[in-house]
Tab-separated table of C-alpha atoms in Angstrom:
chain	number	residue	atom	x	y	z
D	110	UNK	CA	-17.613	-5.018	15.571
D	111	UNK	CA	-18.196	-3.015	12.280
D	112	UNK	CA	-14.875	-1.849	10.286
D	113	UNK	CA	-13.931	1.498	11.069
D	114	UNK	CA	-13.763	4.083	8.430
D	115	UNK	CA	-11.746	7.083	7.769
D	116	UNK	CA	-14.622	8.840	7.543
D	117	UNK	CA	-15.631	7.819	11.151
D	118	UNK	CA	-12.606	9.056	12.610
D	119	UNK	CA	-13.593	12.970	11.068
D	120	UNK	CA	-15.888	15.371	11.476
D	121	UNK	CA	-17.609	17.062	8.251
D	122	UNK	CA	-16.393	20.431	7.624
D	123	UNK	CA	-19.683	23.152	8.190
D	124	UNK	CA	-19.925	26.025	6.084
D	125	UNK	CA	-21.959	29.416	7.525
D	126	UNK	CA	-25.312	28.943	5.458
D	127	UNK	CA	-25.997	32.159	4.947
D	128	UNK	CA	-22.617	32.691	3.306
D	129	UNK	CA	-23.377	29.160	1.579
D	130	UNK	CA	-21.794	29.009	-1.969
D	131	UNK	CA	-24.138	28.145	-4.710
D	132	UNK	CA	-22.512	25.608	-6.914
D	133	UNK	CA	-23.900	23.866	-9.872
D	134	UNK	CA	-22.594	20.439	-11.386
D	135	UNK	CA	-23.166	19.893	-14.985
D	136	UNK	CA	-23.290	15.979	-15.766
D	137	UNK	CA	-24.355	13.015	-13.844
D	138	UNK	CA	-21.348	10.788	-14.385
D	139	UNK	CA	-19.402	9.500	-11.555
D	140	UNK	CA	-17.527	11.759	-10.781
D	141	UNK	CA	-19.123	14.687	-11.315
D	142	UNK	CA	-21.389	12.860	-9.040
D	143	UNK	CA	-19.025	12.560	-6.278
D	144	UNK	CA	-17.895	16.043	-6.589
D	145	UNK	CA	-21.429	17.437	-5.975
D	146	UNK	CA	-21.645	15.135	-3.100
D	147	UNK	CA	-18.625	16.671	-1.343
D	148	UNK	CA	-20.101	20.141	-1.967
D	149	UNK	CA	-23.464	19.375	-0.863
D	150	UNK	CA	-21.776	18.378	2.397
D	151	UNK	CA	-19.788	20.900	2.781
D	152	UNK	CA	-22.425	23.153	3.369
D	153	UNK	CA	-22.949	24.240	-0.038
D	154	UNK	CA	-26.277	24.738	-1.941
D	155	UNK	CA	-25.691	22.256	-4.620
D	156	UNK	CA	-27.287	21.338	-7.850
D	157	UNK	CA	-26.285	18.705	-10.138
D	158	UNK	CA	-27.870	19.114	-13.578
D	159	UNK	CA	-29.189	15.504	-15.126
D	160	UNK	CA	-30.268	15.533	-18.793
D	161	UNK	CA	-32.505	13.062	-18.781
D	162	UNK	CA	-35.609	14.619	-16.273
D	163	UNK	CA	-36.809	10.966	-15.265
D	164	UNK	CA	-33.268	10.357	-13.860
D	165	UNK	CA	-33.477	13.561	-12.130
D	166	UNK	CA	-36.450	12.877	-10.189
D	167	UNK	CA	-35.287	9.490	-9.388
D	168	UNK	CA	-32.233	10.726	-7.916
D	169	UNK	CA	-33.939	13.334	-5.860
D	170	UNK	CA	-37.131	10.691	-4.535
D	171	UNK	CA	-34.034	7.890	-3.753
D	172	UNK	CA	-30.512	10.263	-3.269
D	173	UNK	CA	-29.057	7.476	-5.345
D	174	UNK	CA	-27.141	8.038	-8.658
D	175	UNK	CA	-28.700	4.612	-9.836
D	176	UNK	CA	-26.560	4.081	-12.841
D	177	UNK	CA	-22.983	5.397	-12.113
D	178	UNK	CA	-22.694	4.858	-8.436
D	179	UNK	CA	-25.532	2.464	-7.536
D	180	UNK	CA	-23.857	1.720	-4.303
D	181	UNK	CA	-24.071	5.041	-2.447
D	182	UNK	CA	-26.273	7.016	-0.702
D	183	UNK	CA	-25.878	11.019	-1.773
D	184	UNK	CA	-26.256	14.075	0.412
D	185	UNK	CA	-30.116	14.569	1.384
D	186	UNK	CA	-29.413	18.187	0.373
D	187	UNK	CA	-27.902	17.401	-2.990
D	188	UNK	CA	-30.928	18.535	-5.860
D	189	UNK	CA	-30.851	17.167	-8.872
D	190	UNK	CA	-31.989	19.300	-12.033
D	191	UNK	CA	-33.053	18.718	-15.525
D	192	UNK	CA	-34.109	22.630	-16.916
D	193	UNK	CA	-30.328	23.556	-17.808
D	194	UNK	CA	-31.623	27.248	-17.075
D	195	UNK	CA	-32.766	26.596	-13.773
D	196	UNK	CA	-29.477	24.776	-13.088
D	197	UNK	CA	-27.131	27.651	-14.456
D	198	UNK	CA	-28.573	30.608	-13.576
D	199	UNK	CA	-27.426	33.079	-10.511
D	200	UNK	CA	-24.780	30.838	-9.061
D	201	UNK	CA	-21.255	31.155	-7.850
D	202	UNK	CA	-19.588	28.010	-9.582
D	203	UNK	CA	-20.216	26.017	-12.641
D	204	UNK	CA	-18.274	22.713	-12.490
D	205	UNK	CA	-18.677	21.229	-16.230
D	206	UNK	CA	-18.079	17.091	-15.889
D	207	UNK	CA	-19.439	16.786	-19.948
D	208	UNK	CA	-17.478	14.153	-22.126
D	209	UNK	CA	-15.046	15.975	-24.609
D	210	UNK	CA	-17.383	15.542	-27.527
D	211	UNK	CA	-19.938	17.363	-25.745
D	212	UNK	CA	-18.527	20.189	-24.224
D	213	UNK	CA	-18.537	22.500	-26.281
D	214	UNK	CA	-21.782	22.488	-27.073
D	215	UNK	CA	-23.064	22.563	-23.354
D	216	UNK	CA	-21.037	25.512	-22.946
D	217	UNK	CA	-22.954	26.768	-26.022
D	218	UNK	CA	-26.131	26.092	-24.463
D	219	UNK	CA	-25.247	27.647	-21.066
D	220	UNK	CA	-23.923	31.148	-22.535
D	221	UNK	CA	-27.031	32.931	-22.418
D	222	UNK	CA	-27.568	32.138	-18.506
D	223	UNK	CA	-23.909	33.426	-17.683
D	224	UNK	CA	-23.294	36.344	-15.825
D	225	UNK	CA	-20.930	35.944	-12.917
D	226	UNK	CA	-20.470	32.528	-12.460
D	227	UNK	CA	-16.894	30.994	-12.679
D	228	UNK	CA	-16.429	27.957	-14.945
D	229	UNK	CA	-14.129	25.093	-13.711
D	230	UNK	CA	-13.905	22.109	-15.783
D	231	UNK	CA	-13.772	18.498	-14.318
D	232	UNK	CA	-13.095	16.984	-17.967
D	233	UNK	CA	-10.191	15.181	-19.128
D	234	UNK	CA	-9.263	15.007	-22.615
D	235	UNK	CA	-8.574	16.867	-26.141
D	236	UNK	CA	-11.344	18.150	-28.194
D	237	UNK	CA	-11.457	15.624	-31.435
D	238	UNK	CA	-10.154	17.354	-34.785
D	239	UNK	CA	-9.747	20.865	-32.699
D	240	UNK	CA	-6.210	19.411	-30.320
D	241	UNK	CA	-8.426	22.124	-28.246
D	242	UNK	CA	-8.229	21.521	-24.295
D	243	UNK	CA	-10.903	22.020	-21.925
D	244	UNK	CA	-9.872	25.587	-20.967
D	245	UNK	CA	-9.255	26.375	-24.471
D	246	UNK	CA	-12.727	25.613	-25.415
D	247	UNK	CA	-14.102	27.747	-22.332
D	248	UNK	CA	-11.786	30.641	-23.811
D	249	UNK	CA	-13.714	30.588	-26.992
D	250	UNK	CA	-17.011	29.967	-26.368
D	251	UNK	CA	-17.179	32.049	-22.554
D	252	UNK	CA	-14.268	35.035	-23.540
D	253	UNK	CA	-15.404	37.068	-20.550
D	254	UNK	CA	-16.086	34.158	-17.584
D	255	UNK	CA	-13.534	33.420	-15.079
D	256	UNK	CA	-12.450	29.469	-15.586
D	257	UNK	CA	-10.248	27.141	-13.629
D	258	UNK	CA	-9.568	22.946	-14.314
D	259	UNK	CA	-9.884	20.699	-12.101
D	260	UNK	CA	-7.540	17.558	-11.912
D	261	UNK	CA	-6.023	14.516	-10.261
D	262	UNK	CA	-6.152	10.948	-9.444
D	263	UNK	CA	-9.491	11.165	-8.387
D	264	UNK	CA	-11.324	7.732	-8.342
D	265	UNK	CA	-15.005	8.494	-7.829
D	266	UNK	CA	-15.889	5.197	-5.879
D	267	UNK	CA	-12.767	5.745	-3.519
D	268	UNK	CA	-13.340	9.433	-2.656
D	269	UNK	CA	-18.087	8.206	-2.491
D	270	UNK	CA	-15.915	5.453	-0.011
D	271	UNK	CA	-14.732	7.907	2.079
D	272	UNK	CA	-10.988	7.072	0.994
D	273	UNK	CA	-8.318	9.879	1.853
D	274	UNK	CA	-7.761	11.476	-2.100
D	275	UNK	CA	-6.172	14.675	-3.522
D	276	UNK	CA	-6.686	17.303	-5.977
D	277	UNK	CA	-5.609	20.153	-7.641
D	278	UNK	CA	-8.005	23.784	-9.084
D	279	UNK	CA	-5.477	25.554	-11.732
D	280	UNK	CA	-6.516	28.671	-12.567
D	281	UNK	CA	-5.030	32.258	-13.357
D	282	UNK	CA	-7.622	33.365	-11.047
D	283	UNK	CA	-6.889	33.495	-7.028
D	284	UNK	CA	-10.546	34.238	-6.316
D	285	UNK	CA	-11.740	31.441	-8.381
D	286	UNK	CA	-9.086	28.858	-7.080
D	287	UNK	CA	-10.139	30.007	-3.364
D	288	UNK	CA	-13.801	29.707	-4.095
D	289	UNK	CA	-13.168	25.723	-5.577
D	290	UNK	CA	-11.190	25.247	-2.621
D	291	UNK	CA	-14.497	26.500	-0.064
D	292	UNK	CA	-16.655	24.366	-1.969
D	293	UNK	CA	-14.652	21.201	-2.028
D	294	UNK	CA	-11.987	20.833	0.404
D	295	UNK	CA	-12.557	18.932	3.461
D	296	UNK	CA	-11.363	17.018	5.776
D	297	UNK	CA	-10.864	13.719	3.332
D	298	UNK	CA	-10.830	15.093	0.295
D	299	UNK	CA	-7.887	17.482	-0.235
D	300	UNK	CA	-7.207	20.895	-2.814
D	301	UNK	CA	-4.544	22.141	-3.762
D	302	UNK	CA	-4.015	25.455	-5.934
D	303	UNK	CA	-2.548	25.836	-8.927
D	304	UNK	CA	-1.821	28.942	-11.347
D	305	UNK	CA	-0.368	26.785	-14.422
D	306	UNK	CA	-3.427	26.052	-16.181
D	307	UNK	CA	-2.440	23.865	-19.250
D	308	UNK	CA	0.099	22.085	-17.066
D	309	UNK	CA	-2.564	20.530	-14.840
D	310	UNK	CA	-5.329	20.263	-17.465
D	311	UNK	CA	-2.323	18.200	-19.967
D	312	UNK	CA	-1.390	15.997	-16.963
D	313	UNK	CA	-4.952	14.962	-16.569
D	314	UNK	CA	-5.455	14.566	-20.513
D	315	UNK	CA	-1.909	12.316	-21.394
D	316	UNK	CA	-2.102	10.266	-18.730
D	317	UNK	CA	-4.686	7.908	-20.565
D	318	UNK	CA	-2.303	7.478	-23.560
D	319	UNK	CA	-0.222	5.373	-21.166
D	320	UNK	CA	-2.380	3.569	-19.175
D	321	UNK	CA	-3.483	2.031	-22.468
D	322	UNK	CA	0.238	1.137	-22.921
D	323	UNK	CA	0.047	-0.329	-19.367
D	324	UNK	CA	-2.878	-2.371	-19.904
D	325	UNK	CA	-1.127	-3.753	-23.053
D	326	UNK	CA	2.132	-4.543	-20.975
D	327	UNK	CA	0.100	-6.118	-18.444
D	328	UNK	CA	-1.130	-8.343	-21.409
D	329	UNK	CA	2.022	-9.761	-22.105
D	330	UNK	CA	3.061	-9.841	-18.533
D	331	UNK	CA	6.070	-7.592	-17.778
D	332	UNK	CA	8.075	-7.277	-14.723
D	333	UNK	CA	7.590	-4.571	-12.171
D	334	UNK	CA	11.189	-2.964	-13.959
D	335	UNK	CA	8.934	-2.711	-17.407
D	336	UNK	CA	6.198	-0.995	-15.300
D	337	UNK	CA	8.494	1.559	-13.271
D	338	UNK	CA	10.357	2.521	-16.668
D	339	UNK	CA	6.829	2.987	-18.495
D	340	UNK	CA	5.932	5.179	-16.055
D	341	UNK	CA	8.968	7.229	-15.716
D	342	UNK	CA	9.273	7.561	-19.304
D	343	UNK	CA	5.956	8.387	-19.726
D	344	UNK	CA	6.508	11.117	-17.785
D	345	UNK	CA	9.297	12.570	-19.728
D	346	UNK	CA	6.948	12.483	-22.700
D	347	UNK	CA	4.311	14.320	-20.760
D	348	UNK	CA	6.517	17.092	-19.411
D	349	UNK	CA	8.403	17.322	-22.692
D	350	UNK	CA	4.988	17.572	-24.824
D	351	UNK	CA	3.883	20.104	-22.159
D	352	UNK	CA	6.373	22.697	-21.525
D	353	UNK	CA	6.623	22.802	-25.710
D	354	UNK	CA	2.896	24.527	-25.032
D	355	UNK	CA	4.339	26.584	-22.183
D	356	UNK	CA	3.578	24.645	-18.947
D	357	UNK	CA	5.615	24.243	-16.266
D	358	UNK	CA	7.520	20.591	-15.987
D	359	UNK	CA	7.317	20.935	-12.082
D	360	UNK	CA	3.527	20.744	-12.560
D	361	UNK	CA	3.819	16.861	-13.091
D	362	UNK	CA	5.790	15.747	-10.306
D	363	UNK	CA	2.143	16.875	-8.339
D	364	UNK	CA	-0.734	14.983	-8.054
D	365	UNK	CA	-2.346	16.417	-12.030
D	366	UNK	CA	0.940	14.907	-13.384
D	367	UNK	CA	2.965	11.858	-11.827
D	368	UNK	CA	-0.233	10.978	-9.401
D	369	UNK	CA	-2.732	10.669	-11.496
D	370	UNK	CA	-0.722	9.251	-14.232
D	371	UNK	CA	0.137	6.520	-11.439
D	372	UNK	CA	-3.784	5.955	-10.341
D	373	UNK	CA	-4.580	5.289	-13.923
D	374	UNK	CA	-1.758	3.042	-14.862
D	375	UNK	CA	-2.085	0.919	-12.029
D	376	UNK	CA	-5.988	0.580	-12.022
D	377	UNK	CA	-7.232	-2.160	-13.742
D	378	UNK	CA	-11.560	-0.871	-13.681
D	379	UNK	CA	-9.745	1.957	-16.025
D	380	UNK	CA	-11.318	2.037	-19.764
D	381	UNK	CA	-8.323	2.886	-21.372
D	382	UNK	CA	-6.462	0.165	-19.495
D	383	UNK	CA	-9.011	-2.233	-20.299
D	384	UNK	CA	-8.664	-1.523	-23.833
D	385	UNK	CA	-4.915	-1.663	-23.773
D	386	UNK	CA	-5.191	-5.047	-22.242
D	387	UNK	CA	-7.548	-6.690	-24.710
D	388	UNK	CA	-5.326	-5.110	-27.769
D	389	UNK	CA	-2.237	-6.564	-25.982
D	390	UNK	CA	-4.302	-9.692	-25.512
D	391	UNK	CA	-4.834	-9.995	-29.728
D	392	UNK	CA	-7.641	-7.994	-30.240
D	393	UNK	CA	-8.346	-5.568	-32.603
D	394	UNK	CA	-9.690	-1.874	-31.773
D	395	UNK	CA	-12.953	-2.338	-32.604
D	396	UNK	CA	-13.149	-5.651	-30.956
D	397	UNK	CA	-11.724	-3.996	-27.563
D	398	UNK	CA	-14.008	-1.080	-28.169
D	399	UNK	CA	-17.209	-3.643	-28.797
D	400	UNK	CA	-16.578	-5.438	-25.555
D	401	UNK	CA	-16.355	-2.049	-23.675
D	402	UNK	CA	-19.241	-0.541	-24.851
D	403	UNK	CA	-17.650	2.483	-24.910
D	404	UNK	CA	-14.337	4.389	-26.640
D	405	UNK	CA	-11.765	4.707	-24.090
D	406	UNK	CA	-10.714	8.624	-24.114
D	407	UNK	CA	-7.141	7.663	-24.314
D	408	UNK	CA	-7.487	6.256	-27.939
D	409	UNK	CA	-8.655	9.869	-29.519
D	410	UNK	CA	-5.697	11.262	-27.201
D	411	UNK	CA	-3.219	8.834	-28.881
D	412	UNK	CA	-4.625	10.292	-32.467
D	413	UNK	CA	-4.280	14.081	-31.700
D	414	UNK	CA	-1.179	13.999	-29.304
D	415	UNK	CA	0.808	11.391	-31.881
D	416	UNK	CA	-0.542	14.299	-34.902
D	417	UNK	CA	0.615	17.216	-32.782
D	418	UNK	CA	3.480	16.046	-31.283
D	419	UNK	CA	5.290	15.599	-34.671
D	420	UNK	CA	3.697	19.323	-35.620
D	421	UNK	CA	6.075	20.369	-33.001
D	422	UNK	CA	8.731	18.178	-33.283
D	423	UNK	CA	8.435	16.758	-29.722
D	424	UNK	CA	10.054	13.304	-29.128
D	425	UNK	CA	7.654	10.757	-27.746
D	426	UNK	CA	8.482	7.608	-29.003
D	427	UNK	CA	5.799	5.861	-26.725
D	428	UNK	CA	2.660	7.634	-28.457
D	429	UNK	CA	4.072	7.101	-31.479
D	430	UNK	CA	4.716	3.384	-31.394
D	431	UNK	CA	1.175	2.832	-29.852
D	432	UNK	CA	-0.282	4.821	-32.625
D	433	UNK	CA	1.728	2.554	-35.648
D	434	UNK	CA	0.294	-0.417	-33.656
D	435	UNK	CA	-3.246	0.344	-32.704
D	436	UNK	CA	-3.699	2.336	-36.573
D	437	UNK	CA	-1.115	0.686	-38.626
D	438	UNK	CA	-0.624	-2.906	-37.737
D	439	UNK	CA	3.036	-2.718	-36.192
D	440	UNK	CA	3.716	-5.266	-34.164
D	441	UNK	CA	3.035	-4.458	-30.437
D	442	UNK	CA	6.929	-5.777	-29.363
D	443	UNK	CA	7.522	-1.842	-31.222
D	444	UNK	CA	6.542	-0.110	-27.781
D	445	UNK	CA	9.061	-2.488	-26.178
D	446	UNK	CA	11.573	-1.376	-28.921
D	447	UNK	CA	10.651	2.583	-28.301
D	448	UNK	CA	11.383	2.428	-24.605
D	449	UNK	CA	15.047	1.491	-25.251
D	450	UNK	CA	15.897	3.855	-27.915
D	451	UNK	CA	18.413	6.538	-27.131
D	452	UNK	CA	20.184	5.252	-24.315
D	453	UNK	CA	22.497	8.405	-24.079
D	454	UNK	CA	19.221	10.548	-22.567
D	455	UNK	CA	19.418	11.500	-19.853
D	456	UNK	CA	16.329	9.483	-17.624
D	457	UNK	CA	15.157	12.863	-15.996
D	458	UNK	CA	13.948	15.636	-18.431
D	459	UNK	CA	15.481	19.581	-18.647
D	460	UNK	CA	18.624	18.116	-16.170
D	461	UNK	CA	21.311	17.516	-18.573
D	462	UNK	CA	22.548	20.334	-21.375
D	463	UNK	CA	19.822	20.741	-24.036
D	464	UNK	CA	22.343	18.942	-26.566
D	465	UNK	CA	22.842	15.894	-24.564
D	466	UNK	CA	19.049	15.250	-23.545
């Protein structure tokens, strides 16, 4: 007998064609992959736009994303596109799943196509140089488009897998949170709303700081009372860095904040874990970086949020002793040292009088 499934136990959710919304995915990765699958099952007339036009037609002749998620089989409905113009124009929603360094200039690219299409970006990180987020960046370059984030611990092979997951659509617009939630939510894969922009969108962004000091920990071994108190702390520095740019601390005790920062930190196939591990393991950056093939978005985080934090005079003794160790030689037992200073804190943030915490 053949294991059973979640996804055998539920019926897809079925959209009204003719009232079909027409959303577009910018960016073949693997999760902006996934996302577009979800939509295309959900009824929606879906395009996800490939770069690279070979690619494209490869995807559309096999309905396999051959080089991010090899494994699955994609909605026969889902179209892939390569003409950016043909991809953008007259739809509902634009979901933008572009690396950091590049989204700017896809949003450049895309202006003259816009008219009435919403903007929600899938991207997590800080714009290099710029300490501009996602939503800050669609601000600029797209003043007049409605815009949301999207965020959460959102594994792309678990949610292709069929596996129960969670998100959350922050956005100042109810119309635009509503229409995210139509396209995406179903019966497995689950959306909540969100109005405090920046809170979700710094949750998502943060998070990879620390699950390069987890992979490091794991490196040296530590009890599961070193990985709980990582964590929690962790998640004092996020809030407190956060609500010093006007988001709302409840934000991360949702899934943008404490469950995505607890996906990351505990999954080993994570890049920025993987690099903490091989820099806990006596490696230098560019070693860990070489063997990766890729920079882990967490390092450039460390850079900016260890630069801004002390613009701002926010305590976050973490980020700072991974940045003296990965940039400045300090020995890694420093992050050990940084978790136990100032014992008189108190271990939940905004609780205690603003002189005792």
């Amino acid at each position: 007998m053949s294991e059973l499934k979640f996804s055998d136990l539920i019926k897809p959710v079925v959209i009204d064609q003719k009232k079909a919304l027409r959303v577009t995915i910018l960016g073949g990765g693997s999760f902006g992959t996934a996302m577009a699958n979800i939509a295309a099952r959900n009824g929606c007339d879906t395009i996800i736009w490939i770069r690279d036009e070979a690619i494209a037609r490869e995807m559309n002749a096999t309905h396999i994303n051959r080089r991010y998620l090899p494994d699955y089989t994609l909605e026969a409905s889902l179209r892939a596109e390569s003409n950016l113009e043909t991809a953008v124009c007259n739809r509902d929603i634009i979901l933008v799943a572009i690396p950091s360094h590049s989204f700017r200039d896809v949003l450049r690219q895309i202006k003259p196509f816009i008219s009435a299409q919403a903007i929600v970006s899938l991207t997590k990180g800080v714009e290099a140089q710029t300490f501009s987020f996602m939503s800050d960046i669609i601000r600029e370059e797209l003043p007049e488009v409605p815009y949301g984030v999207l965020s959460g611990p959102n594994l792309a092979k678990e949610i292709m897998a069929g596996m129960p997951a969670g998100t959350v659509i922050a956005s100042n617009s109810e119309l635009v949170r509503y229409a995210v939630q139509q396209a995406l939510h179903s019966a497995l894969f689950r959306v909540f709303g969100s109005d405090d922009v920046h809170g979700v969108e710094l949750g998502g962004a943060l998070k990879n700081i620390y699950a390069v000091a987890m992979g490091m920990a794991a490196a040296y071994k530590v009890g599961e009372n070193t990985k709980s108190m990582i964590l929690t702390r962790a998640l004092a520095e996020m809030s407190r860095f956060a609500v010093k740019l006007g988001a709302n601390p409840l934000t991360f005790l949702g899934l943008s904040g404490v469950g995505d920062l607890f996906a990351t930190c505990n999954s080993p196939l994570s890049r920025n874990y993987q690099v903490g591990f091989a820099l806990g393991s006596g490696k230098t950056l560019e070693q860990a970086t070489k063997e990766l093939g890729q920079t882990a978005e967490g390092i450039n985080t460390i850079v900016q949020v260890n630069a801004r934090a002390k613009e701002l005079d926010v305590y976050m003794p973490i980020t700072t002793a991974l940045y003296e160790v990965i940039f400045e030689g300090a020995p890694p037992l420093n992050i050990a040292v940084s978790l136990m200073k100032s014992g008189h804190r108190s271990d939940v943030e905004f609780v205690l009088p603003h002189h005792q915490v």
